[in-house]
mmCIF file of C-alpha atoms in Angstrom:
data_model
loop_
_atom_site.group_PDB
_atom_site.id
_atom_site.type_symbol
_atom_site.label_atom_id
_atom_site.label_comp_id
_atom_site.label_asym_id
_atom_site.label_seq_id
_atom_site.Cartn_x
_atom_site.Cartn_y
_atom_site.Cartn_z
ATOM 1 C CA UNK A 11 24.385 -3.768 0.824
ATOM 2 C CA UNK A 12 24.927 -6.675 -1.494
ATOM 3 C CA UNK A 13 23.516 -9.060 0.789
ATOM 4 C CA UNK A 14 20.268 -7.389 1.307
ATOM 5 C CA UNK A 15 19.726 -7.203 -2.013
ATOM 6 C CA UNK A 16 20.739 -11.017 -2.466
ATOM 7 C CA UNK A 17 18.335 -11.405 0.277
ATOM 8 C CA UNK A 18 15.233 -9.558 -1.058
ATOM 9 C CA UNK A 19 15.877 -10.767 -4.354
ATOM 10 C CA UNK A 20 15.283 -14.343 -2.395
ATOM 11 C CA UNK A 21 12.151 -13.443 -0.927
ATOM 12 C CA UNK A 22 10.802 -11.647 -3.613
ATOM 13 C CA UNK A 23 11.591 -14.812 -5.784
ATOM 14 C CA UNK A 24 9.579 -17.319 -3.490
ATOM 15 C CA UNK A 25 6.708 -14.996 -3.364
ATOM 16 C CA UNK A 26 6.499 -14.681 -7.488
ATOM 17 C CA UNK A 27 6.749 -18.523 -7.761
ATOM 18 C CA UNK A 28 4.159 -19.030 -5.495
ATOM 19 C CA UNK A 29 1.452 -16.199 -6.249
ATOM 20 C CA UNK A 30 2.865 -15.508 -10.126
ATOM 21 C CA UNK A 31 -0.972 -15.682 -11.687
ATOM 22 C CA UNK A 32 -2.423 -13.428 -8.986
ATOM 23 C CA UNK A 33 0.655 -10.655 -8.658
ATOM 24 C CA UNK A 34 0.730 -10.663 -12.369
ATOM 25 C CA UNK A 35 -3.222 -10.270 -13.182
ATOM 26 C CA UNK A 36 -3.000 -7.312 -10.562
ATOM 27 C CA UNK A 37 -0.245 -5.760 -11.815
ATOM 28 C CA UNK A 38 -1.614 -5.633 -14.922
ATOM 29 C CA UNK A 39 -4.888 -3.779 -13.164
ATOM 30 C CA UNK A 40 -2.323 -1.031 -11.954
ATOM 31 C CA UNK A 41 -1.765 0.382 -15.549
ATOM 32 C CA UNK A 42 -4.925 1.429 -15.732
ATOM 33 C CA UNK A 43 -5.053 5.704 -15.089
ATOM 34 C CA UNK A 44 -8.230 5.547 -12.755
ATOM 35 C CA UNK A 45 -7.573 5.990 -9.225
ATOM 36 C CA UNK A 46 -10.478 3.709 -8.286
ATOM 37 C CA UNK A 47 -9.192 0.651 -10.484
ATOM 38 C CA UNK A 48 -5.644 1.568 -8.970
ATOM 39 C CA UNK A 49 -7.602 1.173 -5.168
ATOM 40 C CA UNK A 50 -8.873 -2.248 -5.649
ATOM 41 C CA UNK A 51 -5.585 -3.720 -7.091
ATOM 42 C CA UNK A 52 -3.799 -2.337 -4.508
ATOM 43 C CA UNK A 53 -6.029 -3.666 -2.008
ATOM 44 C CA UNK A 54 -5.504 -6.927 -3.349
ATOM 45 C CA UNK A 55 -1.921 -7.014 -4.365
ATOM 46 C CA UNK A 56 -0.950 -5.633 -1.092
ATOM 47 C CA UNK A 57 -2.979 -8.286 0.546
ATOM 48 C CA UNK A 58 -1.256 -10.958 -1.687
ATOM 49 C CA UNK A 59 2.652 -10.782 -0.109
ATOM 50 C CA UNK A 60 2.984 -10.827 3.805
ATOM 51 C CA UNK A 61 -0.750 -10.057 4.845
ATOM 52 C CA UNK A 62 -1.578 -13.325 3.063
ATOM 53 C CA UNK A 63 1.116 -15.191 5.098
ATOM 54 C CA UNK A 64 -0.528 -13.729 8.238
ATOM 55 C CA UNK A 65 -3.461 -15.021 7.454
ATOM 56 C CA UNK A 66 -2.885 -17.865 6.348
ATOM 57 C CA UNK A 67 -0.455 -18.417 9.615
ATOM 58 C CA UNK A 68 2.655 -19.188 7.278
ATOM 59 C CA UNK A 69 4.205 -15.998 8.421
ATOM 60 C CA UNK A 70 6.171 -18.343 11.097
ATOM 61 C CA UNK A 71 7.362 -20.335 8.159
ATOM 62 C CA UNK A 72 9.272 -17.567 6.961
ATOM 63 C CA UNK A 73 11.335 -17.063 10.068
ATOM 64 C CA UNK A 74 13.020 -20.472 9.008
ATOM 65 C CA UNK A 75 14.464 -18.078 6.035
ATOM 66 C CA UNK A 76 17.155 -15.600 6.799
ATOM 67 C CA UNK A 77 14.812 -13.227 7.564
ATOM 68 C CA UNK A 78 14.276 -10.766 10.410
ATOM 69 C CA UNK A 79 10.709 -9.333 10.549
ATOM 70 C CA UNK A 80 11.885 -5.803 9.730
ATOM 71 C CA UNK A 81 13.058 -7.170 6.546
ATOM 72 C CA UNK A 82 10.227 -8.765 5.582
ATOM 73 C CA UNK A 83 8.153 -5.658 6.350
ATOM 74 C CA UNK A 84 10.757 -3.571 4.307
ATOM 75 C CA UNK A 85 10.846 -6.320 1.225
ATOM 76 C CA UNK A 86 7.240 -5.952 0.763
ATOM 77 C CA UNK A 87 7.288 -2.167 0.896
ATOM 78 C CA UNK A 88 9.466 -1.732 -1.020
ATOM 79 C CA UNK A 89 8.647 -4.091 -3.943
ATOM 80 C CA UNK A 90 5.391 -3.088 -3.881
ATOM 81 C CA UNK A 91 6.589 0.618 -4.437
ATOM 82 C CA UNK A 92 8.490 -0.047 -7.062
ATOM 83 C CA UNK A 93 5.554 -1.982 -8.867
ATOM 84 C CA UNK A 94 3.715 0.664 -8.177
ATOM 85 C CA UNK A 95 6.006 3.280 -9.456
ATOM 86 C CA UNK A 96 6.893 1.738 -12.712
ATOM 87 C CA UNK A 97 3.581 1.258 -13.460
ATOM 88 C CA UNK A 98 2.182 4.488 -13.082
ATOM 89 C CA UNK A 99 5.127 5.694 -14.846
ATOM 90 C CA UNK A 100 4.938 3.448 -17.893
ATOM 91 C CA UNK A 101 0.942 4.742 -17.971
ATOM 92 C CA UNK A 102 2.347 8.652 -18.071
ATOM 93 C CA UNK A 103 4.815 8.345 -20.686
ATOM 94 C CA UNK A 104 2.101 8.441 -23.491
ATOM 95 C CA UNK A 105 0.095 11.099 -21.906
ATOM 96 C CA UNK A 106 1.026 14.459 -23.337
ATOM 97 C CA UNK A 107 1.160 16.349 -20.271
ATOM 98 C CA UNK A 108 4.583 18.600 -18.879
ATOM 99 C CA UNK A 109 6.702 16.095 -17.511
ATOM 100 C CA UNK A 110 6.669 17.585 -14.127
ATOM 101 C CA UNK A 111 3.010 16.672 -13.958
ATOM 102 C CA UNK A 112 3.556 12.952 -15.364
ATOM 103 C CA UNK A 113 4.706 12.501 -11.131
ATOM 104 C CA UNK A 114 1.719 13.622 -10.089
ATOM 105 C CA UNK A 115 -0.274 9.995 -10.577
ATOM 106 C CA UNK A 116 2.811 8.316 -9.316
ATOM 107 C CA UNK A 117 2.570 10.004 -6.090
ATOM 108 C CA UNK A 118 -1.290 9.448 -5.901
ATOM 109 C CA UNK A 119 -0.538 5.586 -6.251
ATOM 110 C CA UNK A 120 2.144 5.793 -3.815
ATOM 111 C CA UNK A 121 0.015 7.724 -1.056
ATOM 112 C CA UNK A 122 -2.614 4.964 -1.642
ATOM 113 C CA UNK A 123 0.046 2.226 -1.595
ATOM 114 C CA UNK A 124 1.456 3.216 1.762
ATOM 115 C CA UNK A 125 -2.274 3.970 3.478
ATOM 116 C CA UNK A 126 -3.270 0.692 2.668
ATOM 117 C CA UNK A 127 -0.311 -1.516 2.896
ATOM 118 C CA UNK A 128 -0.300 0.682 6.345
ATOM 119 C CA UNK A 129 -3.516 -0.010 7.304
ATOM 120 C CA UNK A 130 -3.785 -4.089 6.336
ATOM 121 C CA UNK A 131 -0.046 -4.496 8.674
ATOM 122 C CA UNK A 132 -1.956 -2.802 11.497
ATOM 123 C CA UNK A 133 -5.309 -5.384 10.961
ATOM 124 C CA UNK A 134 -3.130 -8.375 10.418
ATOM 125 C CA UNK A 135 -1.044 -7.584 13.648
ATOM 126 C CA UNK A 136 -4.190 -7.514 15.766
ATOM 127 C CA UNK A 137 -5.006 -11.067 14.421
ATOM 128 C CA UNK A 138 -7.650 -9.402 12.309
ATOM 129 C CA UNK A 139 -8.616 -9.695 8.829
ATOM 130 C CA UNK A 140 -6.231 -7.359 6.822
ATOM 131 C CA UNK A 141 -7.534 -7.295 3.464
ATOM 132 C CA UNK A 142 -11.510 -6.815 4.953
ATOM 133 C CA UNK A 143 -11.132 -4.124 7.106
ATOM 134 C CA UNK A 144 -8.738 -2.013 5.029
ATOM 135 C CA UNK A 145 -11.172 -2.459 2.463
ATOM 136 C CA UNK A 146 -13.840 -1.188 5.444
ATOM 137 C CA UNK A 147 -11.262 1.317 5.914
ATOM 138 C CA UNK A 148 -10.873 2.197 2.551
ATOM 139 C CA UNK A 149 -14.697 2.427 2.082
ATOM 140 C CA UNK A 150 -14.855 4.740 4.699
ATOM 141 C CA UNK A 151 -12.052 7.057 3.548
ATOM 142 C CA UNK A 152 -13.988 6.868 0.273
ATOM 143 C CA UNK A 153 -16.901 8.201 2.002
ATOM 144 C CA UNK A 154 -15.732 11.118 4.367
ATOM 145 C CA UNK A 155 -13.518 12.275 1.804
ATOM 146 C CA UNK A 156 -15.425 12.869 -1.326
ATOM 147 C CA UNK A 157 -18.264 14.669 0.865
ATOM 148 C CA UNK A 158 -18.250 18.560 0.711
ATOM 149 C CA UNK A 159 -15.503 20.229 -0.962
ATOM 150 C CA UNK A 160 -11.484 21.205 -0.609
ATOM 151 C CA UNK A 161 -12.352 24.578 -1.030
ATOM 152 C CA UNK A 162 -11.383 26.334 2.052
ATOM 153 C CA UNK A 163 -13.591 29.379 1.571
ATOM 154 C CA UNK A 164 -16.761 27.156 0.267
ATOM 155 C CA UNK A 165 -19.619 26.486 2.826
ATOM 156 C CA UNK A 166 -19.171 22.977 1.820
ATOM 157 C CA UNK A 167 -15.724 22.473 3.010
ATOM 158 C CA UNK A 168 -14.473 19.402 4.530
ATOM 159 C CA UNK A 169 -11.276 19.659 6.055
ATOM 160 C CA UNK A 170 -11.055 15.554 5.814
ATOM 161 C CA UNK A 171 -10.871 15.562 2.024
ATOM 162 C CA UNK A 172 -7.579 17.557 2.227
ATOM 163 C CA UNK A 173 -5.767 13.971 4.269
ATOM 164 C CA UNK A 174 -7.992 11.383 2.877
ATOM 165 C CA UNK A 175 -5.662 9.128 1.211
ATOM 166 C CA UNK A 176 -8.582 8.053 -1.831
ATOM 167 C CA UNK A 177 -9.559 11.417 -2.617
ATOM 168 C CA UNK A 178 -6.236 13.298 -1.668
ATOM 169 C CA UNK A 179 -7.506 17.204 -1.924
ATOM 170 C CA UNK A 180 -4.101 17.801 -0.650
ATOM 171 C CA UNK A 181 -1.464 15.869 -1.776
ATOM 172 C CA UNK A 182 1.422 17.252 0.988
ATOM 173 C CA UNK A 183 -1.334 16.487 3.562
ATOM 174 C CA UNK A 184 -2.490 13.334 2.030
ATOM 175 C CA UNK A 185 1.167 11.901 1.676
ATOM 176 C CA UNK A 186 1.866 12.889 5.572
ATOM 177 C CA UNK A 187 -1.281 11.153 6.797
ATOM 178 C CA UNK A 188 -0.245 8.205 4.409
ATOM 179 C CA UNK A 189 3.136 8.037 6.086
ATOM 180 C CA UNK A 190 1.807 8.147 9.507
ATOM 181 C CA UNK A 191 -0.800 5.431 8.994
ATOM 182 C CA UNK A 192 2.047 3.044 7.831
ATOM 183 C CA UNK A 193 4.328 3.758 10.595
ATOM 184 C CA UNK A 194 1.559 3.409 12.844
ATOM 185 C CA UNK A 195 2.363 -0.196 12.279
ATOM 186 C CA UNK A 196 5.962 -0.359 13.803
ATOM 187 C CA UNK A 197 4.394 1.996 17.430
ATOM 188 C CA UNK A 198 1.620 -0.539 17.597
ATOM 189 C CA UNK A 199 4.426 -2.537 18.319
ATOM 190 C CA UNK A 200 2.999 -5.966 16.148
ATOM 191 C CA UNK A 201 4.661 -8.660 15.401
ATOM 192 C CA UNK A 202 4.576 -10.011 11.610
ATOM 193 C CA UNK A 203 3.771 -13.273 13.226
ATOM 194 C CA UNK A 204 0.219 -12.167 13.965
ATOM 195 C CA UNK A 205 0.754 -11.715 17.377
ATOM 196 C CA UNK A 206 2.177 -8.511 19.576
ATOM 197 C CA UNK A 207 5.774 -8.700 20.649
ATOM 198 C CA UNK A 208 6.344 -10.279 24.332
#
């Protein structure tokens, strides 16, 4: 246990001293209570870690480090989650709301964390760009989701808004379509390197 912490705690130190400016300014975005300001930075901070190194084909470089591409997957998930989770926390702890609803935001951020972080993997892996079409993606979610209602018995109801991941009618469903859109990363079978395993 001690040495995957030593090692994550490696990676997530070269990735600060390279992108410090960037992670920091959107870090900063994520204290900010509106979901749509929380979208954006997470668009872009989850594009700054390994979806950058894609891109910018110095994924490979990484593989000279001791580590394995499930780690590096895991590293970023996981830091990112935690950013994510102390800063929607820090945000509820001056709202006066019950303190079983001060999780409520935190798992809002989280189901838009793993939908997105999901979605630019999936891009990247097909040699496509991550950060543009999960914003596409995200657009689109946007869209279908905040049409009609969540109102089962309204005329207007759209069953999509219960799973969409931006406007999360249903946070049980919205949290299991979340989950499945990030593993759909690891059946798609990519390879962190850009390119599909051989």
């Amino acid at each position: 246990m001690n040495e995957v912490i030593n090692k994550m705690d490696i990676y997530i130190q070269k990735e600060l001293k390279e992108k410090t400016v960037r992670i920091l300014f959107l870090t900063l975005l994520l204290f900010i209570p509106v979901l749509l300001i929380k979208t954006i930075a997470l668009l872009f901070l989850s594009a700054t870690f390994i979806v950058y190194d894609i891109r910018h084909q110095n994924a490979e470089l990484l593989y000279f480090l001791p580590f394995s591409k499930k780690e590096l997957f895991l590293y970023n998930l996981i830091f990112l989650s935690l950013v994510v989770i102390v800063t929607s926390a820090i945000g509820e702890i001056f709202l006066g709301v019950h303190f079983i609803n001060k999780f409520e935001p935190i798992l809002r951020s989280l189901i838009l964390l793993l939908a997105i972080f999901g979605l630019q993997m999936t891009f990247s892996g097909f040699e496509m760009d991550g950060l543009g079409w999960s914003a596409f993606i995200v657009f689109l979610d946007a869209l279908f989701g905040y049409m009609g209602t969540t109102d089962i018995n309204s005329f207007a109801f759209n069953p999509y808004s219960l799973i969409s991941f931006t406007r999360q009618g249903n946070l049980l469903l919205s949290l299991i379509f979340s989950l499945l859109d990030m593993l759909s990363m690891s059946f798609t079978e990519i390879d962190l390197s850009g390119r599909k395993f051989s």
